[in-house]
Amino acid sequence: MRDVCVIGLGLIGGSLVRAASAAGRTVWGATASQATAQAARDDGFDVTGVPEALKRAAESDALVVPAVPMTALPGVLKAIVEHAPKCLVTDVTSVKGPVAAMAERAGITRFVGGHPMAGTAESGWPASDAGLFEGAAWAVCLEYDTAIDDWVAVTRLALDVGAHVVPVTSAMHDAAVARISHLPHLLAAVLAAIGADAGPLALSLAAGSFGDGIRVAGSRPELVQAMTEGNATALLPALDDALGRLGAARGALASTGGLKATIVAGHDAVLEHSRLSTSDGEEGVIDVTAPGADEALLELGENGGRIIAMDRHRATTRTP
Amino acid sequence: MRDVCVIGLGLIGGSLVRAASAAGRTVWGATASQATAQAARDDGFDVTGVPEALKRAAESDALVVPAVPMTALPGVLKAIVEHAPKCLVTDVTSVKGPVAAMAERAGITRFVGGHPMAGTAESGWPASDAGLFEGAAWAVCLEYDTAIDDWVAVTRLALDVGAHVVPVTSAMHDAAVARISHLPHLLAAVLAAIGADAGPLALSLAAGSFGDGIRVAGSRPELVQAMTEGNATALLPALDDALGRLGAARGALASTGGLKATIVAGHDAVLEHSRLSTSDGEEGVIDVTAPGADEALLELGENGGRIIAMDRHRATTRTP
């Protein structure tokens, strides 16, 4: 098993260090914050400064995982090129196409994008948790030029920390998260502002539907801004879709007075989501070394399937 | 204390019968469903058919509470006019202006609109719960022609079952709930449909922000349709507000690439909502028989305040 070097010890990076260590992987971390480094060392983890951690990664051919916000990524990528240029690199940011381009511009030669779909409400090392990734989806990018061995190495790390791997291209990923993550953040922000502008009476009458609808707008604004703006290309059509559907509902209400189409479509969608997420699913196997394996993997992802285990080159899959 | 007659034994009506009974009020219910009537009787409650319940209400000058969906309301109001025309009537539906107009058309002479802001996800007598209204806001309508004694009678029932009373006009209420209840239902429906149309991959990657954002779209479509369509006049400007803000975000993303204004406004709004809902608040007293009491009560509601107790004609108030 390849060693793991995690740069950045916030919620995701910290949880990854904890979980990889608990899974028996050799893992070390680095952070620019003295206080975080000390806290992580006090908890028994192997933490140094960034250059030192990367030099060690170069020596042992470790998998390097920058786990910093997108705005800090260029600096970390530059340090990787300087100290560990031959290492395989993956990331954990919420946008994949722009980050792959950023890695290429930085001169990273072996890059496989990743994105664990795990919590954002809390942050920092104190919030990190070895169980954070348990059962969560972890998108691992498979592009036409990805070396399958590199893809498998990143997949193994995600599986080792308890996640299920969803094989995707960057484009598939970015279009999907624009709709199920970035758009929800913007709708929550708009709803929260409308409620607050309606005044204290409105907030006093607010109950479950408002509380659920605005919850994610309580996330740290700078993180939300980075991920939504970073995915602008995929987010624009998602926003247009929302504007179109909401406008159609507005038009129907003003003309015929009817909202049935909007409400029934939403209810059907909730049932479909619930059916998929509670489905036991069908198990299968993909030999990742077989010809056409990449197409089979991407088809699995497109169908909502996940890899739940790997035994050598055989991936156990589950499709809802 | 005035007796209470509840027509309709679903989630709200059933919970009202249970809570009023637990508070020591004499209460009986009626339902058109034989099965529900039997279930409620088996639980020890006094349940008859609608005409019999209303005749008894007329004899004891009870407060009559139709607790049926808006679509069933005209039939129940007609029965009240037939069997208990002099009784004070309140309701529990989520739209107040249109229901007041409906009551007037039906020939109800003493009507005070009400709306408990309590759960909608489950429904029916089996879901009813004596604790449902504990600490919840209960809007009680105070119009220019409302007899204060009638308003107090409805307020007392809401307080007896554990709710806090928010004094409002129908117009204030309907404008507020359009923004904090009906708009959230439509945004959730739109988001759910977009997620489902994006396909199984998107649903497979969906995590907390999507789950929270679509939750209320799982409510019974016919109830959501009745309440949103019933509040069309107030909902249209709320929808326009949402379209305007979402369109502005779309424009900003397409032109400057920036979403900061939208995201920060949403985050500030969440903090404001959280501040108001966790504030211990300031206690005060309003003598409901004093001149100008109605204005003081409506000002309380407008400021996000609530009545938390009544001792004779003195209302104890709390403002955040």
JSON list of N, CA and C in Angstrom, two decimals, chain B residues 235-301:
[
{"chain": "B", "resi": 235, "resn": "LEU", "atom": "N", "xyz": [-48.39, 35.01, -3.02]},
{"chain": "B", "resi": 235, "resn": "LEU", "atom": "CA", "xyz": [-47.27, 34.19, -3.48]},
{"chain": "B", "resi": 235, "resn": "LEU", "atom": "C", "xyz": [-46.63, 34.75, -4.75]},
{"chain": "B", "resi": 236, "resn": "LEU", "atom": "N", "xyz": [-47.42, 35.39, -5.60]},
{"chain": "B", "resi": 236, "resn": "LEU", "atom": "CA", "xyz": [-46.86, 35.91, -6.86]},
{"chain": "B", "resi": 236, "resn": "LEU", "atom": "C", "xyz": [-45.72, 36.91, -6.61]},
{"chain": "B", "resi": 237, "resn": "PRO", "atom": "N", "xyz": [-45.90, 37.93, -5.77]},
{"chain": "B", "resi": 237, "resn": "PRO", "atom": "CA", "xyz": [-44.75, 38.82, -5.54]},
{"chain": "B", "resi": 237, "resn": "PRO", "atom": "C", "xyz": [-43.57, 38.13, -4.86]},
{"chain": "B", "resi": 238, "resn": "ALA", "atom": "N", "xyz": [-43.83, 37.11, -4.04]},
{"chain": "B", "resi": 238, "resn": "ALA", "atom": "CA", "xyz": [-42.73, 36.37, -3.42]},
{"chain": "B", "resi": 238, "resn": "ALA", "atom": "C", "xyz": [-41.95, 35.60, -4.49]},
{"chain": "B", "resi": 239, "resn": "LEU", "atom": "N", "xyz": [-42.68, 35.00, -5.43]},
{"chain": "B", "resi": 239, "resn": "LEU", "atom": "CA", "xyz": [-42.02, 34.29, -6.54]},
{"chain": "B", "resi": 239, "resn": "LEU", "atom": "C", "xyz": [-41.23, 35.27, -7.41]},
{"chain": "B", "resi": 240, "resn": "ASP", "atom": "N", "xyz": [-41.80, 36.45, -7.63]},
{"chain": "B", "resi": 240, "resn": "ASP", "atom": "CA", "xyz": [-41.09, 37.46, -8.43]},
{"chain": "B", "resi": 240, "resn": "ASP", "atom": "C", "xyz": [-39.81, 37.89, -7.73]},
{"chain": "B", "resi": 241, "resn": "ASP", "atom": "N", "xyz": [-39.89, 38.00, -6.41]},
{"chain": "B", "resi": 241, "resn": "ASP", "atom": "CA", "xyz": [-38.72, 38.36, -5.62]},
{"chain": "B", "resi": 241, "resn": "ASP", "atom": "C", "xyz": [-37.63, 37.29, -5.79]},
{"chain": "B", "resi": 242, "resn": "ALA", "atom": "N", "xyz": [-38.03, 36.02, -5.69]},
{"chain": "B", "resi": 242, "resn": "ALA", "atom": "CA", "xyz": [-37.06, 34.92, -5.85]},
{"chain": "B", "resi": 242, "resn": "ALA", "atom": "C", "xyz": [-36.47, 34.91, -7.27]},
{"chain": "B", "resi": 243, "resn": "LEU", "atom": "N", "xyz": [-37.33, 35.10, -8.27]},
{"chain": "B", "resi": 243, "resn": "LEU", "atom": "CA", "xyz": [-36.85, 35.13, -9.66]},
{"chain": "B", "resi": 243, "resn": "LEU", "atom": "C", "xyz": [-35.88, 36.29, -9.85]},
{"chain": "B", "resi": 244, "resn": "GLY", "atom": "N", "xyz": [-36.19, 37.44, -9.26]},
{"chain": "B", "resi": 244, "resn": "GLY", "atom": "CA", "xyz": [-35.33, 38.61, -9.39]},
{"chain": "B", "resi": 244, "resn": "GLY", "atom": "C", "xyz": [-33.96, 38.38, -8.78]},
{"chain": "B", "resi": 245, "resn": "ARG", "atom": "N", "xyz": [-33.95, 37.81, -7.56]},
{"chain": "B", "resi": 245, "resn": "ARG", "atom": "CA", "xyz": [-32.66, 37.60, -6.89]},
{"chain": "B", "resi": 245, "resn": "ARG", "atom": "C", "xyz": [-31.84, 36.51, -7.56]},
{"chain": "B", "resi": 246, "resn": "LEU", "atom": "N", "xyz": [-32.54, 35.43, -7.98]},
{"chain": "B", "resi": 246, "resn": "LEU", "atom": "CA", "xyz": [-31.82, 34.34, -8.64]},
{"chain": "B", "resi": 246, "resn": "LEU", "atom": "C", "xyz": [-31.30, 34.81, -10.00]},
{"chain": "B", "resi": 247, "resn": "GLY", "atom": "N", "xyz": [-32.11, 35.62, -10.68]},
{"chain": "B", "resi": 247, "resn": "GLY", "atom": "CA", "xyz": [-31.69, 36.18, -11.97]},
{"chain": "B", "resi": 247, "resn": "GLY", "atom": "C", "xyz": [-30.49, 37.11, -11.81]},
{"chain": "B", "resi": 248, "resn": "ALA", "atom": "N", "xyz": [-30.48, 37.88, -10.71]},
{"chain": "B", "resi": 248, "resn": "ALA", "atom": "CA", "xyz": [-29.36, 38.78, -10.45]},
{"chain": "B", "resi": 248, "resn": "ALA", "atom": "C", "xyz": [-28.09, 37.97, -10.19]},
{"chain": "B", "resi": 249, "resn": "ALA", "atom": "N", "xyz": [-28.22, 36.86, -9.46]},
{"chain": "B", "resi": 249, "resn": "ALA", "atom": "CA", "xyz": [-27.07, 35.99, -9.20]},
{"chain": "B", "resi": 249, "resn": "ALA", "atom": "C", "xyz": [-26.56, 35.41, -10.51]},
{"chain": "B", "resi": 250, "resn": "ARG", "atom": "N", "xyz": [-27.48, 34.98, -11.36]},
{"chain": "B", "resi": 250, "resn": "ARG", "atom": "CA", "xyz": [-27.13, 34.41, -12.66]},
{"chain": "B", "resi": 250, "resn": "ARG", "atom": "C", "xyz": [-26.38, 35.45, -13.50]},
{"chain": "B", "resi": 251, "resn": "GLY", "atom": "N", "xyz": [-26.90, 36.67, -13.48]},
{"chain": "B", "resi": 251, "resn": "GLY", "atom": "CA", "xyz": [-26.28, 37.75, -14.25]},
{"chain": "B", "resi": 251, "resn": "GLY", "atom": "C", "xyz": [-24.88, 38.06, -13.74]},
{"chain": "B", "resi": 252, "resn": "ALA", "atom": "N", "xyz": [-24.74, 38.10, -12.43]},
{"chain": "B", "resi": 252, "resn": "ALA", "atom": "CA", "xyz": [-23.44, 38.41, -11.84]},
{"chain": "B", "resi": 252, "resn": "ALA", "atom": "C", "xyz": [-22.43, 37.31, -12.18]},
{"chain": "B", "resi": 253, "resn": "LEU", "atom": "N", "xyz": [-22.88, 36.05, -12.09]},
{"chain": "B", "resi": 253, "resn": "LEU", "atom": "CA", "xyz": [-21.98, 34.93, -12.39]},
{"chain": "B", "resi": 253, "resn": "LEU", "atom": "C", "xyz": [-21.54, 34.97, -13.85]},
{"chain": "B", "resi": 254, "resn": "ALA", "atom": "N", "xyz": [-22.49, 35.31, -14.74]},
{"chain": "B", "resi": 254, "resn": "ALA", "atom": "CA", "xyz": [-22.17, 35.32, -16.17]},
{"chain": "B", "resi": 254, "resn": "ALA", "atom": "C", "xyz": [-21.28, 36.51, -16.54]},
{"chain": "B", "resi": 255, "resn": "SER", "atom": "N", "xyz": [-21.45, 37.62, -15.86]},
{"chain": "B", "resi": 255, "resn": "SER", "atom": "CA", "xyz": [-20.70, 38.83, -16.25]},
{"chain": "B", "resi": 255, "resn": "SER", "atom": "C", "xyz": [-19.38, 38.94, -15.48]},
{"chain": "B", "resi": 256, "resn": "THR", "atom": "N", "xyz": [-19.47, 39.20, -14.19]},
{"chain": "B", "resi": 256, "resn": "THR", "atom": "CA", "xyz": [-18.22, 39.39, -13.42]},
{"chain": "B", "resi": 256, "resn": "THR", "atom": "C", "xyz": [-17.70, 38.08, -12.86]},
{"chain": "B", "resi": 257, "resn": "GLY", "atom": "N", "xyz": [-18.54, 37.02, -12.87]},
{"chain": "B", "resi": 257, "resn": "GLY", "atom": "CA", "xyz": [-18.12, 35.75, -12.28]},
{"chain": "B", "resi": 257, "resn": "GLY", "atom": "C", "xyz": [-18.27, 35.74, -10.78]},
{"chain": "B", "resi": 258, "resn": "GLY", "atom": "N", "xyz": [-18.91, 36.76, -10.20]},
{"chain": "B", "resi": 258, "resn": "GLY", "atom": "CA", "xyz": [-18.97, 36.88, -8.75]},
{"chain": "B", "resi": 258, "resn": "GLY", "atom": "C", "xyz": [-20.33, 36.56, -8.15]},
{"chain": "B", "resi": 259, "resn": "LEU", "atom": "N", "xyz": [-20.35, 35.77, -7.07]},
{"chain": "B", "resi": 259, "resn": "LEU", "atom": "CA", "xyz": [-21.60, 35.44, -6.38]},
{"chain": "B", "resi": 259, "resn": "LEU", "atom": "C", "xyz": [-21.57, 35.92, -4.93]},
{"chain": "B", "resi": 260, "resn": "LYS", "atom": "N", "xyz": [-20.57, 36.74, -4.60]},
{"chain": "B", "resi": 260, "resn": "LYS", "atom": "CA", "xyz": [-20.38, 37.13, -3.20]},
{"chain": "B", "resi": 260, "resn": "LYS", "atom": "C", "xyz": [-21.62, 37.81, -2.61]},
{"chain": "B", "resi": 261, "resn": "ALA", "atom": "N", "xyz": [-22.22, 38.73, -3.38]},
{"chain": "B", "resi": 261, "resn": "ALA", "atom": "CA", "xyz": [-23.36, 39.49, -2.85]},
{"chain": "B", "resi": 261, "resn": "ALA", "atom": "C", "xyz": [-24.49, 38.53, -2.44]},
{"chain": "B", "resi": 262, "resn": "THR", "atom": "N", "xyz": [-24.81, 37.58, -3.31]},
{"chain": "B", "resi": 262, "resn": "THR", "atom": "CA", "xyz": [-25.88, 36.62, -3.03]},
{"chain": "B", "resi": 262, "resn": "THR", "atom": "C", "xyz": [-25.55, 35.77, -1.81]},
{"chain": "B", "resi": 263, "resn": "ILE", "atom": "N", "xyz": [-24.33, 35.26, -1.78]},
{"chain": "B", "resi": 263, "resn": "ILE", "atom": "CA", "xyz": [-23.95, 34.31, -0.73]},
{"chain": "B", "resi": 263, "resn": "ILE", "atom": "C", "xyz": [-23.84, 34.99, 0.63]},
{"chain": "B", "resi": 264, "resn": "VAL", "atom": "N", "xyz": [-23.26, 36.19, 0.65]},
{"chain": "B", "resi": 264, "resn": "VAL", "atom": "CA", "xyz": [-23.11, 36.91, 1.93]},
{"chain": "B", "resi": 264, "resn": "VAL", "atom": "C", "xyz": [-24.47, 37.36, 2.45]},
{"chain": "B", "resi": 265, "resn": "ALA", "atom": "N", "xyz": [-25.36, 37.82, 1.56]},
{"chain": "B", "resi": 265, "resn": "ALA", "atom": "CA", "xyz": [-26.71, 38.22, 2.01]},
{"chain": "B", "resi": 265, "resn": "ALA", "atom": "C", "xyz": [-27.43, 37.02, 2.62]},
{"chain": "B", "resi": 266, "resn": "GLY", "atom": "N", "xyz": [-27.29, 35.85, 2.01]},
{"chain": "B", "resi": 266, "resn": "GLY", "atom": "CA", "xyz": [-27.92, 34.65, 2.54]},
{"chain": "B", "resi": 266, "resn": "GLY", "atom": "C", "xyz": [-27.35, 34.26, 3.89]},
{"chain": "B", "resi": 267, "resn": "HIS", "atom": "N", "xyz": [-26.03, 34.35, 4.01]},
{"chain": "B", "resi": 267, "resn": "HIS", "atom": "CA", "xyz": [-25.38, 33.99, 5.27]},
{"chain": "B", "resi": 267, "resn": "HIS", "atom": "C", "xyz": [-25.80, 34.96, 6.39]},
{"chain": "B", "resi": 268, "resn": "ASP", "atom": "N", "xyz": [-25.80, 36.26, 6.09]},
{"chain": "B", "resi": 268, "resn": "ASP", "atom": "CA", "xyz": [-26.25, 37.25, 7.08]},
{"chain": "B", "resi": 268, "resn": "ASP", "atom": "C", "xyz": [-27.68, 36.96, 7.51]},
{"chain": "B", "resi": 269, "resn": "ALA", "atom": "N", "xyz": [-28.52, 36.57, 6.57]},
{"chain": "B", "resi": 269, "resn": "ALA", "atom": "CA", "xyz": [-29.93, 36.30, 6.88]},
{"chain": "B", "resi": 269, "resn": "ALA", "atom": "C", "xyz": [-30.06, 35.09, 7.81]},
{"chain": "B", "resi": 270, "resn": "VAL", "atom": "N", "xyz": [-29.23, 34.08, 7.58]},
{"chain": "B", "resi": 270, "resn": "VAL", "atom": "CA", "xyz": [-29.27, 32.90, 8.46]},
{"chain": "B", "resi": 270, "resn": "VAL", "atom": "C", "xyz": [-28.86, 33.30, 9.88]},
{"chain": "B", "resi": 271, "resn": "LEU", "atom": "N", "xyz": [-27.83, 34.14, 9.99]},
{"chain": "B", "resi": 271, "resn": "LEU", "atom": "CA", "xyz": [-27.40, 34.60, 11.32]},
{"chain": "B", "resi": 271, "resn": "LEU", "atom": "C", "xyz": [-28.51, 35.39, 12.00]},
{"chain": "B", "resi": 272, "resn": "GLU", "atom": "N", "xyz": [-29.21, 36.26, 11.24]},
{"chain": "B", "resi": 272, "resn": "GLU", "atom": "CA", "xyz": [-30.30, 37.05, 11.79]},
{"chain": "B", "resi": 272, "resn": "GLU", "atom": "C", "xyz": [-31.44, 36.13, 12.27]},
{"chain": "B", "resi": 273, "resn": "HIS", "atom": "N", "xyz": [-31.78, 35.16, 11.45]},
{"chain": "B", "resi": 273, "resn": "HIS", "atom": "CA", "xyz": [-32.84, 34.21, 11.82]},
{"chain": "B", "resi": 273, "resn": "HIS", "atom": "C", "xyz": [-32.46, 33.46, 13.09]},
{"chain": "B", "resi": 274, "resn": "SER", "atom": "N", "xyz": [-31.21, 33.04, 13.14]},
{"chain": "B", "resi": 274, "resn": "SER", "atom": "CA", "xyz": [-30.72, 32.31, 14.30]},
{"chain": "B", "resi": 274, "resn": "SER", "atom": "C", "xyz": [-30.73, 33.20, 15.55]},
{"chain": "B", "resi": 275, "resn": "ARG", "atom": "N", "xyz": [-30.33, 34.46, 15.38]},
{"chain": "B", "resi": 275, "resn": "ARG", "atom": "CA", "xyz": [-30.33, 35.41, 16.51]},
{"chain": "B", "resi": 275, "resn": "ARG", "atom": "C", "xyz": [-31.75, 35.58, 17.04]},
{"chain": "B", "resi": 276, "resn": "LEU", "atom": "N", "xyz": [-32.71, 35.80, 16.14]},
{"chain": "B", "resi": 276, "resn": "LEU", "atom": "CA", "xyz": [-34.09, 36.02, 16.58]},
{"chain": "B", "resi": 276, "resn": "LEU", "atom": "C", "xyz": [-34.66, 34.78, 17.25]},
{"chain": "B", "resi": 277, "resn": "SER", "atom": "N", "xyz": [-34.35, 33.60, 16.70]},
{"chain": "B", "resi": 277, "resn": "SER", "atom": "CA", "xyz": [-35.02, 32.41, 17.23]},
{"chain": "B", "resi": 277, "resn": "SER", "atom": "C", "xyz": [-34.36, 31.90, 18.51]},
{"chain": "B", "resi": 278, "resn": "THR", "atom": "N", "xyz": [-33.15, 32.35, 18.82]},
{"chain": "B", "resi": 278, "resn": "THR", "atom": "CA", "xyz": [-32.54, 31.91, 20.06]},
{"chain": "B", "resi": 278, "resn": "THR", "atom": "C", "xyz": [-32.54, 33.02, 21.12]},
{"chain": "B", "resi": 279, "resn": "SER", "atom": "N", "xyz": [-33.03, 34.21, 20.73]},
{"chain": "B", "resi": 279, "resn": "SER", "atom": "CA", "xyz": [-33.07, 35.34, 21.67]},
{"chain": "B", "resi": 279, "resn": "SER", "atom": "C", "xyz": [-34.00, 35.04, 22.84]},
{"chain": "B", "resi": 280, "resn": "ASP", "atom": "N", "xyz": [-33.53, 35.32, 24.06]},
{"chain": "B", "resi": 280, "resn": "ASP", "atom": "CA", "xyz": [-34.41, 35.17, 25.22]},
{"chain": "B", "resi": 280, "resn": "ASP", "atom": "C", "xyz": [-35.55, 36.17, 25.15]},
{"chain": "B", "resi": 281, "resn": "GLY", "atom": "N", "xyz": [-35.27, 37.33, 24.60]},
{"chain": "B", "resi": 281, "resn": "GLY", "atom": "CA", "xyz": [-36.31, 38.32, 24.36]},
{"chain": "B", "resi": 281, "resn": "GLY", "atom": "C", "xyz": [-36.66, 39.11, 25.60]},
{"chain": "B", "resi": 282, "resn": "GLU", "atom": "N", "xyz": [-37.54, 40.08, 25.34]},
{"chain": "B", "resi": 282, "resn": "GLU", "atom": "CA", "xyz": [-37.96, 40.99, 26.39]},
{"chain": "B", "resi": 282, "resn": "GLU", "atom": "C", "xyz": [-39.42, 40.70, 26.70]},
{"chain": "B", "resi": 283, "resn": "GLU", "atom": "N", "xyz": [-39.74, 40.58, 27.97]},
{"chain": "B", "resi": 283, "resn": "GLU", "atom": "CA", "xyz": [-41.15, 40.34, 28.32]},
{"chain": "B", "resi": 283, "resn": "GLU", "atom": "C", "xyz": [-41.88, 41.65, 28.49]},
{"chain": "B", "resi": 284, "resn": "GLY", "atom": "N", "xyz": [-43.16, 41.65, 28.21]},
{"chain": "B", "resi": 284, "resn": "GLY", "atom": "CA", "xyz": [-43.99, 42.83, 28.39]},
{"chain": "B", "resi": 284, "resn": "GLY", "atom": "C", "xyz": [-45.42, 42.39, 28.70]},
{"chain": "B", "resi": 285, "resn": "VAL", "atom": "N", "xyz": [-46.30, 43.37, 28.84]},
{"chain": "B", "resi": 285, "resn": "VAL", "atom": "CA", "xyz": [-47.71, 43.07, 29.12]},
{"chain": "B", "resi": 285, "resn": "VAL", "atom": "C", "xyz": [-48.58, 43.96, 28.24]},
{"chain": "B", "resi": 286, "resn": "ILE", "atom": "N", "xyz": [-49.61, 43.39, 27.64]},
{"chain": "B", "resi": 286, "resn": "ILE", "atom": "CA", "xyz": [-50.62, 44.19, 26.95]},
{"chain": "B", "resi": 286, "resn": "ILE", "atom": "C", "xyz": [-51.97, 43.89, 27.58]},
{"chain": "B", "resi": 287, "resn": "ASP", "atom": "N", "xyz": [-52.66, 44.93, 28.01]},
{"chain": "B", "resi": 287, "resn": "ASP", "atom": "CA", "xyz": [-54.03, 44.77, 28.51]},
{"chain": "B", "resi": 287, "resn": "ASP", "atom": "C", "xyz": [-54.94, 44.78, 27.29]},
{"chain": "B", "resi": 288, "resn": "VAL", "atom": "N", "xyz": [-55.52, 43.63, 26.98]},
{"chain": "B", "resi": 288, "resn": "VAL", "atom": "CA", "xyz": [-56.27, 43.52, 25.73]},
{"chain": "B", "resi": 288, "resn": "VAL", "atom": "C", "xyz": [-57.59, 44.28, 25.77]},
{"chain": "B", "resi": 289, "resn": "THR", "atom": "N", "xyz": [-57.99, 44.78, 26.92]},
{"chain": "B", "resi": 289, "resn": "THR", "atom": "CA", "xyz": [-59.24, 45.54, 27.01]},
{"chain": "B", "resi": 289, "resn": "THR", "atom": "C", "xyz": [-58.97, 47.06, 26.96]},
{"chain": "B", "resi": 290, "resn": "ALA", "atom": "N", "xyz": [-57.70, 47.45, 26.98]},
{"chain": "B", "resi": 290, "resn": "ALA", "atom": "CA", "xyz": [-57.36, 48.88, 26.97]},
{"chain": "B", "resi": 290, "resn": "ALA", "atom": "C", "xyz": [-57.60, 49.47, 25.58]},
{"chain": "B", "resi": 291, "resn": "PRO", "atom": "N", "xyz": [-57.86, 50.78, 25.50]},
{"chain": "B", "resi": 291, "resn": "PRO", "atom": "CA", "xyz": [-58.03, 51.41, 24.18]},
{"chain": "B", "resi": 291, "resn": "PRO", "atom": "C", "xyz": [-56.72, 51.30, 23.40]},
{"chain": "B", "resi": 292, "resn": "GLY", "atom": "N", "xyz": [-56.83, 51.01, 22.11]},
{"chain": "B", "resi": 292, "resn": "GLY", "atom": "CA", "xyz": [-55.63, 50.87, 21.28]},
{"chain": "B", "resi": 292, "resn": "GLY", "atom": "C", "xyz": [-54.93, 49.54, 21.45]},
{"chain": "B", "resi": 293, "resn": "ALA", "atom": "N", "xyz": [-55.57, 48.59, 22.14]},
{"chain": "B", "resi": 293, "resn": "ALA", "atom": "CA", "xyz": [-54.93, 47.29, 22.37]},
{"chain": "B", "resi": 293, "resn": "ALA", "atom": "C", "xyz": [-54.70, 46.56, 21.04]},
{"chain": "B", "resi": 294, "resn": "ASP", "atom": "N", "xyz": [-55.63, 46.70, 20.11]},
{"chain": "B", "resi": 294, "resn": "ASP", "atom": "CA", "xyz": [-55.47, 45.98, 18.84]},
{"chain": "B", "resi": 294, "resn": "ASP", "atom": "C", "xyz": [-54.22, 46.45, 18.09]},
{"chain": "B", "resi": 295, "resn": "GLU", "atom": "N", "xyz": [-53.97, 47.77, 18.14]},
{"chain": "B", "resi": 295, "resn": "GLU", "atom": "CA", "xyz": [-52.76, 48.27, 17.48]},
{"chain": "B", "resi": 295, "resn": "GLU", "atom": "C", "xyz": [-51.49, 47.75, 18.18]},
{"chain": "B", "resi": 296, "resn": "ALA", "atom": "N", "xyz": [-51.53, 47.74, 19.50]},
{"chain": "B", "resi": 296, "resn": "ALA", "atom": "CA", "xyz": [-50.37, 47.24, 20.25]},
{"chain": "B", "resi": 296, "resn": "ALA", "atom": "C", "xyz": [-50.12, 45.76, 19.95]},
{"chain": "B", "resi": 297, "resn": "LEU", "atom": "N", "xyz": [-51.21, 45.00, 19.81]},
{"chain": "B", "resi": 297, "resn": "LEU", "atom": "CA", "xyz": [-51.07, 43.57, 19.52]},
{"chain": "B", "resi": 297, "resn": "LEU", "atom": "C", "xyz": [-50.48, 43.35, 18.13]},
{"chain": "B", "resi": 298, "resn": "LEU", "atom": "N", "xyz": [-50.99, 44.10, 17.15]},
{"chain": "B", "resi": 298, "resn": "LEU", "atom": "CA", "xyz": [-50.48, 43.94, 15.79]},
{"chain": "B", "resi": 298, "resn": "LEU", "atom": "C", "xyz": [-49.02, 44.41, 15.68]},
{"chain": "B", "resi": 299, "resn": "GLU", "atom": "N", "xyz": [-48.67, 45.44, 16.44]},
{"chain": "B", "resi": 299, "resn": "GLU", "atom": "CA", "xyz": [-47.28, 45.90, 16.44]},
{"chain": "B", "resi": 299, "resn": "GLU", "atom": "C", "xyz": [-46.38, 44.81, 17.02]},
{"chain": "B", "resi": 300, "resn": "LEU", "atom": "N", "xyz": [-46.87, 44.16, 18.07]},
{"chain": "B", "resi": 300, "resn": "LEU", "atom": "CA", "xyz": [-46.13, 43.04, 18.66]},
{"chain": "B", "resi": 300, "resn": "LEU", "atom": "C", "xyz": [-45.84, 41.98, 17.60]},
{"chain": "B", "resi": 301, "resn": "GLY", "atom": "N", "xyz": [-46.89, 41.58, 16.88]},
{"chain": "B", "resi": 301, "resn": "GLY", "atom": "CA", "xyz": [-46.71, 40.56, 15.84]},
{"chain": "B", "resi": 301, "resn": "GLY", "atom": "C", "xyz": [-45.73, 40.99, 14.77]}
]
